[in-house]
XYZ file of C-alpha atoms in Angstrom:
315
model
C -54.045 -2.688 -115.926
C -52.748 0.954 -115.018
C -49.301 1.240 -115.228
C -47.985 3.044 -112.343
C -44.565 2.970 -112.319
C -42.643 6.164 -112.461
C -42.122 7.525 -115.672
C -38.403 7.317 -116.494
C -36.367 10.423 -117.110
C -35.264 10.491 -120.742
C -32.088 11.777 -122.050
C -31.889 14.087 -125.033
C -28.740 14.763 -126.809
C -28.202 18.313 -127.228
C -26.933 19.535 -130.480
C -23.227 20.169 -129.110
C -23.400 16.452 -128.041
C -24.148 16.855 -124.073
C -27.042 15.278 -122.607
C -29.186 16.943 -120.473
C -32.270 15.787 -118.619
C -36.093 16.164 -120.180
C -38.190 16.369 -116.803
C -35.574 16.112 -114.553
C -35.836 19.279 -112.237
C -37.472 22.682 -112.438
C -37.009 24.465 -115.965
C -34.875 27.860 -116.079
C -38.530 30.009 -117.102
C -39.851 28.689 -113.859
C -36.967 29.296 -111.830
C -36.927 33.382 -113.344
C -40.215 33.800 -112.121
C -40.203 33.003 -109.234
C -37.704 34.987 -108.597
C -38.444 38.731 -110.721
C -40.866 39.437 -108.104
C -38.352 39.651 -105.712
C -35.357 40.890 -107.817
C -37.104 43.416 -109.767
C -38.604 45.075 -106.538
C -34.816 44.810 -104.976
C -33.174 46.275 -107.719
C -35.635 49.115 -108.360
C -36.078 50.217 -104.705
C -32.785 49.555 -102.986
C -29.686 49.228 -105.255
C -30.704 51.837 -107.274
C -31.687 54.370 -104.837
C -27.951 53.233 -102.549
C -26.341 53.570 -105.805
C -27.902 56.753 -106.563
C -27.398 58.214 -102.984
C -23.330 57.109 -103.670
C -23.189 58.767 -106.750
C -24.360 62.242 -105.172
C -22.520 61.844 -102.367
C -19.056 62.465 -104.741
C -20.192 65.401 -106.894
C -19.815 68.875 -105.319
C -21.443 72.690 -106.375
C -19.275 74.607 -108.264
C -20.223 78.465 -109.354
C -18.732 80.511 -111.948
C -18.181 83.940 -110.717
C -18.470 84.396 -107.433
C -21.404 83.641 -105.208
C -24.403 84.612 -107.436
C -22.538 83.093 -110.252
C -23.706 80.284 -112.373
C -23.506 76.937 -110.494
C -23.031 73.323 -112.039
C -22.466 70.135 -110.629
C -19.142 68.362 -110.858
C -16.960 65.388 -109.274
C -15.699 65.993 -106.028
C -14.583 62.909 -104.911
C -14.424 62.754 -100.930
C -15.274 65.986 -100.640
C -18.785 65.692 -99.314
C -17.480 63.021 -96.708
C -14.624 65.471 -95.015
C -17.799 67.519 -94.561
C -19.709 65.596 -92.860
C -16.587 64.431 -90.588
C -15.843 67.782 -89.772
C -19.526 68.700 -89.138
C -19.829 69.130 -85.009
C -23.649 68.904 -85.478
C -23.323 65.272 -86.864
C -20.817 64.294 -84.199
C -23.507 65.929 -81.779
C -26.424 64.213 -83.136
C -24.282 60.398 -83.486
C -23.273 60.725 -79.951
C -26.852 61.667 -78.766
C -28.228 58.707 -80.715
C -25.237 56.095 -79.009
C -26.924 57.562 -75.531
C -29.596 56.547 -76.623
C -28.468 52.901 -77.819
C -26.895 52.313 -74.671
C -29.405 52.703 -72.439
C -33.213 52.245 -74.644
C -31.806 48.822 -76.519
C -30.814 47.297 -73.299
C -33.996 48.160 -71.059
C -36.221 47.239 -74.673
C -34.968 43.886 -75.188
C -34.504 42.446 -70.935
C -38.611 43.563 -70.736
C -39.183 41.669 -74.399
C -37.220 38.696 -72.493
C -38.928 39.112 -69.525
C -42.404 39.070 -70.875
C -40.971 35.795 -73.005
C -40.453 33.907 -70.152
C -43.657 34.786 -68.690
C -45.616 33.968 -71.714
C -43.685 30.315 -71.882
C -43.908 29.270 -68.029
C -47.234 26.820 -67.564
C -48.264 29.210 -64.458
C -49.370 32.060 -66.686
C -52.916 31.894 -67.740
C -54.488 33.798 -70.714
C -51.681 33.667 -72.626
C -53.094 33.958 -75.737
C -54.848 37.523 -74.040
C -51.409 39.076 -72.469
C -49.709 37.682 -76.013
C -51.937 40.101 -77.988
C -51.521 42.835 -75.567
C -47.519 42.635 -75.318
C -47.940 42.812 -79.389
C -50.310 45.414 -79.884
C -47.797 48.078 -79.976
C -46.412 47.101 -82.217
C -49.331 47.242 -84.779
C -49.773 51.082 -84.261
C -47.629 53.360 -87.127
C -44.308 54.944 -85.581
C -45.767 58.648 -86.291
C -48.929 57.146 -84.740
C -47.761 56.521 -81.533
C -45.743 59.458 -81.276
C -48.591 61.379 -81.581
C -49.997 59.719 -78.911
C -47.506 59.986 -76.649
C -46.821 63.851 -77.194
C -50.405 64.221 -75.641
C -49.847 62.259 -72.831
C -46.270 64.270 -72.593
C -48.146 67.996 -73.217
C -48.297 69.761 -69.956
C -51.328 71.593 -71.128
C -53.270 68.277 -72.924
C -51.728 65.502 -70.436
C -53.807 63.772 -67.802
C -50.702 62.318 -66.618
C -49.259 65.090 -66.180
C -51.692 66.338 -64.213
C -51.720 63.691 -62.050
C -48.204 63.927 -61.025
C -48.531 67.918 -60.584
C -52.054 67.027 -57.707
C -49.203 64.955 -55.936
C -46.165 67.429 -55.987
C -43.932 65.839 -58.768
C -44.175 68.363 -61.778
C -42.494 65.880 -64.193
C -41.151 67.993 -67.247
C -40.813 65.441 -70.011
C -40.233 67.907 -73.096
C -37.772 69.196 -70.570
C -34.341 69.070 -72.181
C -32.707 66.372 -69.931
C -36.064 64.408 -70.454
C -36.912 64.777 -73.868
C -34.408 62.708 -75.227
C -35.993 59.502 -72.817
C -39.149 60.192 -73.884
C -38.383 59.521 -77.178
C -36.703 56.386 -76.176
C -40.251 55.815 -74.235
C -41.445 55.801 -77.035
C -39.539 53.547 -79.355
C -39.583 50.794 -76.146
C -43.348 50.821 -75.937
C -43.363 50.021 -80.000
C -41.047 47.186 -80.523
C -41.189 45.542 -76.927
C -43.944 43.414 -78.344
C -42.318 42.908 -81.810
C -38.788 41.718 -79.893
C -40.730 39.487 -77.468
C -42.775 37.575 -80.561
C -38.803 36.776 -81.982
C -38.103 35.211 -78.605
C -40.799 33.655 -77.624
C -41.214 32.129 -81.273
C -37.652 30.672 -80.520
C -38.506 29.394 -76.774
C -41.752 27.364 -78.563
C -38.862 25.614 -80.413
C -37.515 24.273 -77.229
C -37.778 20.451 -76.953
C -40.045 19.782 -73.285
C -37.887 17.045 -72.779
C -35.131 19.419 -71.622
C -37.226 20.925 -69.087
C -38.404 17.699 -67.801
C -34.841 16.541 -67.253
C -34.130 19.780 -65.375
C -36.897 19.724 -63.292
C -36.078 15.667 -62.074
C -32.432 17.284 -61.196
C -34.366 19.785 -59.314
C -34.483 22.475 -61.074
C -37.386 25.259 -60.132
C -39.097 27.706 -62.788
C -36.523 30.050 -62.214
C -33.385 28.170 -62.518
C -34.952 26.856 -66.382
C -35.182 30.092 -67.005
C -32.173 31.195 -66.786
C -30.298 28.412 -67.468
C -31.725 26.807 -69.854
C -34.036 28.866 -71.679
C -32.011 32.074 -72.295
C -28.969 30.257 -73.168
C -30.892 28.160 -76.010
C -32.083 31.306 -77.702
C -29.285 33.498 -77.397
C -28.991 33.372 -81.013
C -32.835 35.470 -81.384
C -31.513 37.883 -78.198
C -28.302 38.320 -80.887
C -30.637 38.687 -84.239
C -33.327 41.514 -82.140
C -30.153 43.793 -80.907
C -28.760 43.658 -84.184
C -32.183 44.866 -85.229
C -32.521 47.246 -82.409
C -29.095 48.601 -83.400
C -29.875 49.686 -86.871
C -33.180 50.766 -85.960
C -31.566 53.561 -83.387
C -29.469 54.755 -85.903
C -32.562 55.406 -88.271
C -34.069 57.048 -85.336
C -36.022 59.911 -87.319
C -40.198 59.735 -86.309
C -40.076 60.193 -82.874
C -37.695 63.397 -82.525
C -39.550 64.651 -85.280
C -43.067 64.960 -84.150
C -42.038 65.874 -80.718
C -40.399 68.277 -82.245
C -43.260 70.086 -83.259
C -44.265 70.606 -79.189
C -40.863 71.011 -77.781
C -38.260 73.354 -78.394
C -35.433 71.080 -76.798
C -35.336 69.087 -80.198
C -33.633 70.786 -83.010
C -33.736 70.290 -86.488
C -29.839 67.821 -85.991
C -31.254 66.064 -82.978
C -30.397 62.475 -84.992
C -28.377 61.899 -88.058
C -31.511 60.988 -90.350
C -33.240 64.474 -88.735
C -29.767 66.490 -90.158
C -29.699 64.820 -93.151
C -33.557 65.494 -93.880
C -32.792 69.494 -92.393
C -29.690 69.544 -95.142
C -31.415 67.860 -98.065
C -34.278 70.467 -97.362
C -31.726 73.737 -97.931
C -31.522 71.416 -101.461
C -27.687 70.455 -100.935
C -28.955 66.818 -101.503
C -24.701 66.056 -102.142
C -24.113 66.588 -98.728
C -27.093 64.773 -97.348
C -26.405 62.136 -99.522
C -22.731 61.519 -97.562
C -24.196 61.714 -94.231
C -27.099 58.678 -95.356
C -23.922 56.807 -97.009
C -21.857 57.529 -93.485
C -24.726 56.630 -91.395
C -25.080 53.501 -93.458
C -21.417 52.816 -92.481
C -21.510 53.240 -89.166
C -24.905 50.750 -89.161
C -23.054 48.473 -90.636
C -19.459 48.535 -88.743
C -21.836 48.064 -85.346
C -24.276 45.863 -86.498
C -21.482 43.492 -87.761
C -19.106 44.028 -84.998
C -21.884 42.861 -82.587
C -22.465 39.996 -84.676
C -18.674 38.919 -84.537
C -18.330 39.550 -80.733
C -21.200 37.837 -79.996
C -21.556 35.001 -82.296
C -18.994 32.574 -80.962
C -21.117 32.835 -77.076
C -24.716 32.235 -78.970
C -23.740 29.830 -81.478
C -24.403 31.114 -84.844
């Protein structure tokens, strides 16, 4: 006969007289490899290159005399940071990117939701067809679709624009009150679709029974909508803001290959565009403190956000 009864763990003495289990749980080798193709990739691409980006932003260029002197490198503790703090150009380019914020990340996410709810409600048909569509976007490389989108902006190369000259318009958007918007254009048409897969990910986890209730309390479409769904996944609104919050401040493709058809977008339109333009004129100290301030400020919003919000969504 086959014995099939579990083997029983055994218990080894160690030499310092503990026991420990033989065959008990996962063994420590395992364990490390599973996880060195994580850490190694972590520690190699991001802590080193933050750590590395902190050390340059505290040394400062010193010369030995006078200006075409010799120069070395030395410890200047905060010196880089009063810099950037007194830099007008990265006060100009932070407050052009909040504008920004304000206005692209709320219009972004209400169409994600909005294309959510459409995607969930049983009166839609070919979801699976609009799904793809909404996403689509999404798949296409950030320097991709800005490329795209400067033709279609291009008063010389545009159709649209065109169009809206053979009815009277004459839409300027390189213009300089317009430019800006068309980036944010831009950036919506991208990650609309990637938002809206978050949120409608989190209304599949939605138990029907809820919206069976509602609807023998007599509740229409619109009132489980609002009430019910949106509520329930406040949490995933919360998570793609936070997102969309970071992601403005690291606002850098867009600007930069309109840029290259517009004159109304300087080389300090955002903070990552100034601290490319400084790093280029090789004072890589400076641009160093204005990635580790950015950083900062990412993180103080992102996190302030999170704490306003998270009592209301429930995380």
């Amino acid at each position: 006969m086959t014995d099939i009864a579990p083997r029983a763990t055994r218990v080894v003495a160690s030499p310092g007289g503990r026991r420990r289990l033989n065959g008990g749980g996962p063994r420590a080798g395992t364990i490390v490899a599973f996880v060195i193709p994580f850490f190694l990739p972590f520690v190699l691409f991001y802590l080193v290159p933050v750590g590395y980006a902190l050390w340059q932003s505290v040394r400062v260029v010193r010369r030995t005399g006078g200006q075409y002197g010799t120069s070395y490198t030395t410890f200047g503790g905060f010196e880089q940071y009063g810099k950037v703090l007194q830099n007008s150009e990265f006060w100009s380019s932070v407050g052009r990117i909040g504008l920004f914020g304000i206005v692209q990340v709320p219009v972004m996410l209400f169409v994600a939701l909005i294309i959510a709810l459409l995607l969930d409600t049983p009166l839609l048909k070919l979801k699976s067809v609009f799904r793809i569509t909404a996403f689509m976007p999404y798949a296409v490389p950030g320097v991709i679709a800005a490329i795209m989108w400067s033709y279609l902006y291009s008063p010389q190369l545009s159709p649209v624009v065109d169009l809206f000259n053979n009815i009277g318009l004459k839409p300027d958007f390189l213009g300089p009150g317009a430019v800006l918007w068309s980036a944010a254009n831009i950036s919506t048409w991208l990650w609309t679709g990637y938002n809206m897969l978050i949120m409608f990910s989190a209304l599949q986890s939605i138990p029907q029974e809820l919206y069976e209730a509602a609807r023998l309390d007599g509740a229409g479409n619109w009132t489980i909508a609002w009430r019910i769904k949106v509520p329930i996944i406040a949490p995933s609104i919360v998570l793609t803001t936070v997102f969309s919050i970071i992601g403005t401040l690291q606002l850098y493709a867009e600007p930069a290959v309109l840029r290259q058809i517009s004159s109304n977008i300087s080389s300090t339109f955002t903070p990552n565009m100034l601290a490319y333009a400084v790093a280029s004129g090789n004072n890589y100290q400076q641009a160093a403190a204005i990635s580790v301030v950015i950083a900062v400020i990412t993180f103080v919003l992102s996190f302030g956000f999170m704490r306003l919000t998270s009592k209301r969504a429930g995380l």
